CSV table of C-alpha atoms in Angstrom, one decimal:
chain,number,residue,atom,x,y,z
H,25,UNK,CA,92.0,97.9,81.0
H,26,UNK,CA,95.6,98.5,82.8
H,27,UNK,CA,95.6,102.0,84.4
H,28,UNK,CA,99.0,103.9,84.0
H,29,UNK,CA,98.4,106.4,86.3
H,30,UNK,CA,95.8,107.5,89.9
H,31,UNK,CA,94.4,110.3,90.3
H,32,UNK,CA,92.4,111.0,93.4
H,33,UNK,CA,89.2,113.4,94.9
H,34,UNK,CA,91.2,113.8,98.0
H,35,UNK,CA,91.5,117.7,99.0
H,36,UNK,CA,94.6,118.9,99.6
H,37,UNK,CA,95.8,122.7,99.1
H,38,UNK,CA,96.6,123.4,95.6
H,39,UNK,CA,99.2,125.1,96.3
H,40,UNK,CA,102.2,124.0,98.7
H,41,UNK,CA,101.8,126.1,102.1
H,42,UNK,CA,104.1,129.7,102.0
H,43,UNK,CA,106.0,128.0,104.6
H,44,UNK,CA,106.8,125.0,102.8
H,45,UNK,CA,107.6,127.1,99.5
H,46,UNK,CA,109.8,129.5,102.1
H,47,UNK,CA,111.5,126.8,103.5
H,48,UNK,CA,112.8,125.6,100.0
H,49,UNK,CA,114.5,128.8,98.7
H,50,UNK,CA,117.6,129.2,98.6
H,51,UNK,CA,118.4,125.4,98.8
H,52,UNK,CA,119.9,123.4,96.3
H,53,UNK,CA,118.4,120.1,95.0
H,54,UNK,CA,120.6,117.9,97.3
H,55,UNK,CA,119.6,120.1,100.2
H,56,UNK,CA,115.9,119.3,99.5
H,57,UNK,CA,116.0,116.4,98.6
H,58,UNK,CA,117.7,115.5,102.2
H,59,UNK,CA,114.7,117.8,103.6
H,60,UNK,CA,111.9,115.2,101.8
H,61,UNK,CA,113.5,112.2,103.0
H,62,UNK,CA,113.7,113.3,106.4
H,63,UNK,CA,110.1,114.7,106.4
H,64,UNK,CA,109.1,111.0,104.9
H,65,UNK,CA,111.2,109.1,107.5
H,66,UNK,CA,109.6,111.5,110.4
H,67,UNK,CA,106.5,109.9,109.2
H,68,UNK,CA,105.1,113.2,108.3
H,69,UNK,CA,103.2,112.2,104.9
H,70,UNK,CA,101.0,115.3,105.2
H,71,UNK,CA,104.5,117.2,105.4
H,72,UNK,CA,105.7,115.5,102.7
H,73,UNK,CA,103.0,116.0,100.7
H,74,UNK,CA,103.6,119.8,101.1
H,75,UNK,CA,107.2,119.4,99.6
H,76,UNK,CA,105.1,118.4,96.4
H,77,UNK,CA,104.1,120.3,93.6
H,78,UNK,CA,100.8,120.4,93.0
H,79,UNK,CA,101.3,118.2,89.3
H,80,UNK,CA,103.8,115.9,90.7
H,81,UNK,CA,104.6,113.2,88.6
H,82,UNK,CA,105.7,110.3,90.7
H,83,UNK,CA,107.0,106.7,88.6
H,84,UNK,CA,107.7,103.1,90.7
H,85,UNK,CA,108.4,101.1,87.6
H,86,UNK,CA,108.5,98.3,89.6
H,87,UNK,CA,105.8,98.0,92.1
H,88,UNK,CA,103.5,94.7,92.2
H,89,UNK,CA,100.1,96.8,90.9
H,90,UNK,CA,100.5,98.3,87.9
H,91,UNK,CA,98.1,101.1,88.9
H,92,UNK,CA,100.2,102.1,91.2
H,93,UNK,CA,103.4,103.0,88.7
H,94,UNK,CA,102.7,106.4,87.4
H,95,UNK,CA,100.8,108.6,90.1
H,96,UNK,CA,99.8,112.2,88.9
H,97,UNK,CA,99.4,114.9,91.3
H,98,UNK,CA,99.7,116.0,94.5
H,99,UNK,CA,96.7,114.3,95.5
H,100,UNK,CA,96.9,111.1,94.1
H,101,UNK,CA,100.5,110.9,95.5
H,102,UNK,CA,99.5,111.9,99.0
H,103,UNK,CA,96.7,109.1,98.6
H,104,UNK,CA,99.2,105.7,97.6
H,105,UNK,CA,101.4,106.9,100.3
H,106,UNK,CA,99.2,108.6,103.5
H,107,UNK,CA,99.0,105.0,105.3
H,108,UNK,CA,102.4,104.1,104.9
H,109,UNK,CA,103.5,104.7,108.4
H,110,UNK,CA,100.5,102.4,109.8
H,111,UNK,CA,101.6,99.8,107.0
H,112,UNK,CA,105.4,99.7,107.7
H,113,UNK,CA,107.4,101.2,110.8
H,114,UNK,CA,110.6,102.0,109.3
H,115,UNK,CA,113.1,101.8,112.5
H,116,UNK,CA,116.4,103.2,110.9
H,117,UNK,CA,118.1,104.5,108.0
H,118,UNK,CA,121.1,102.2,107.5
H,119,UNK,CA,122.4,104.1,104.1
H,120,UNK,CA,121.4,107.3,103.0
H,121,UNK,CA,124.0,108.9,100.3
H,122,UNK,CA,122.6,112.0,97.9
H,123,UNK,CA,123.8,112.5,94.8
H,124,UNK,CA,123.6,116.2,93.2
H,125,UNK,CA,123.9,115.8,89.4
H,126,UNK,CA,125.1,117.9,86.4
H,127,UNK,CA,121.4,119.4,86.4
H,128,UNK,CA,121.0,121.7,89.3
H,129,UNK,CA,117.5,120.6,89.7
H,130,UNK,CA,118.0,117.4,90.1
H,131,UNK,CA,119.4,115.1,92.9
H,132,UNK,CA,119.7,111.2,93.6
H,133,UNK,CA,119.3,109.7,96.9
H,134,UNK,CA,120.8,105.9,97.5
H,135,UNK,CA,119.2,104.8,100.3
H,136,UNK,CA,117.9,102.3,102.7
H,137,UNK,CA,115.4,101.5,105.4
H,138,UNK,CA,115.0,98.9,108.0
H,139,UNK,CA,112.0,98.2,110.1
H,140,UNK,CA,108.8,96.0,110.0
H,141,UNK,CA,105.5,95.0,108.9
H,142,UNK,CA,103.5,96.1,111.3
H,143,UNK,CA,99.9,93.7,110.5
H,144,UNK,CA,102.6,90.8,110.8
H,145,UNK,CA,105.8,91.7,112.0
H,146,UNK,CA,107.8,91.2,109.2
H,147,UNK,CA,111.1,92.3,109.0
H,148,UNK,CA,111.3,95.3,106.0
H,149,UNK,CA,114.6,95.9,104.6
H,150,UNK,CA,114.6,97.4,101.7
H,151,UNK,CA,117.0,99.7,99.4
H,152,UNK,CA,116.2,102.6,97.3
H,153,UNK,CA,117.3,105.0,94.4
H,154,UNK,CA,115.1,107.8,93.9
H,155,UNK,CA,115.7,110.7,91.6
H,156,UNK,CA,113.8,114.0,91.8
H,157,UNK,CA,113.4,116.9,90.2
H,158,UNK,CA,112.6,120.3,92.0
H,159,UNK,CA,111.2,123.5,90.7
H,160,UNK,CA,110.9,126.6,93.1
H,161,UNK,CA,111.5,124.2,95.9
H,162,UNK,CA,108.8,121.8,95.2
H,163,UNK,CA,109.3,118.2,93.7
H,164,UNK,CA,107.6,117.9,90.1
H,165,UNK,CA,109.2,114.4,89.3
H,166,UNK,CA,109.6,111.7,91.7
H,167,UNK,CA,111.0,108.3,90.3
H,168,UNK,CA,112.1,105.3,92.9
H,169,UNK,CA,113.7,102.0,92.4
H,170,UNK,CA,113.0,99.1,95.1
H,171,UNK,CA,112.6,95.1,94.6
H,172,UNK,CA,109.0,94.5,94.6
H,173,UNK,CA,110.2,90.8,95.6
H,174,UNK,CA,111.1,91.8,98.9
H,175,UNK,CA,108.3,94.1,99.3
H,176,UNK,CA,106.4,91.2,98.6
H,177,UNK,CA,107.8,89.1,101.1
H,178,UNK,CA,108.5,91.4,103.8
H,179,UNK,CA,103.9,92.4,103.1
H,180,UNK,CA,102.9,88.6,102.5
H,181,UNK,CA,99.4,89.0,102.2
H,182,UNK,CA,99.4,92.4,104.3
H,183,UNK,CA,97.6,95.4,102.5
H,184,UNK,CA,99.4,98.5,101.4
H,185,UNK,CA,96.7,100.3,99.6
């Protein structure tokens, strides 16, 4: 049986910290989305995680496992992605455009990373669009686009989850 979304037992507040929802006001989706990536790229996941509502969506249509496409909640989100900074070392941000759209809530960031593997020294170059919705300053939809072939090439036979 294919599993079309995670959930996880991990604790993590229920509610983003007063700081994080502070931090957020005021700001317009482009703004925070610019604030997420940078958190990400810092390799603050627990940071990130705080940028998150508590029953995030978040879609990959395309990764490799199919489990991993549809992730609900804050939680389960914060899960798939905590170890991504001991996975991959992402060294630079070669591209980074965001998009604000007709809905205010929404932005679009084209983007891309370069960097390595870090179990095998891969290179890791890989391009991105992500679209995310916000609601009082927290994301409640996260949807990304990469090429799960060069993922796949760049982790050949390293472990991501």
């Amino acid at each position: 049986m294919k599993q079309d979304h995670l959930t996880s037992d991990i604790t993590l507040a229920t509610a983003a910290p007063a700081h994080t929802q502070e931090a957020g006001k005021g700001l317009t989706a482009a703004q925070l989305l610019k604030l997420s990536l940078d958190t990400f790229l810092a390799k603050d996941i627990k940071g990130w995680a705080e940028l998150w509502d508590e029953n995030v969506v978040a879609e990959f249509p395309f990764a490799p496992d199919v489990a991993s496409r549809k992730l609900v909640g804050r939680a389960a989100f914060y899960e798939y992605l905590k170890n991504y900074p001991s996975v991959i070392d992402i060294q630079s941000t070669p591209t980074l455009k965001i998009n604000a759209t007709d809905d205010p809530n929404m932005a679009i960031a084209e983007w891309s990373v370069s960097g390595r593997v870090i179990s095998n020294g891969n290179p890791y170059e890989m391009s991105y669009a992500t679209f995310v919705t916000f609601k009082n300053g927290l994301i409640v939809t996260y949807r990304e686009y990469w090429d799960p072939m060069v993922f796949m090439a760049a982790m050949s036979g390293a472990k991501f989850w």
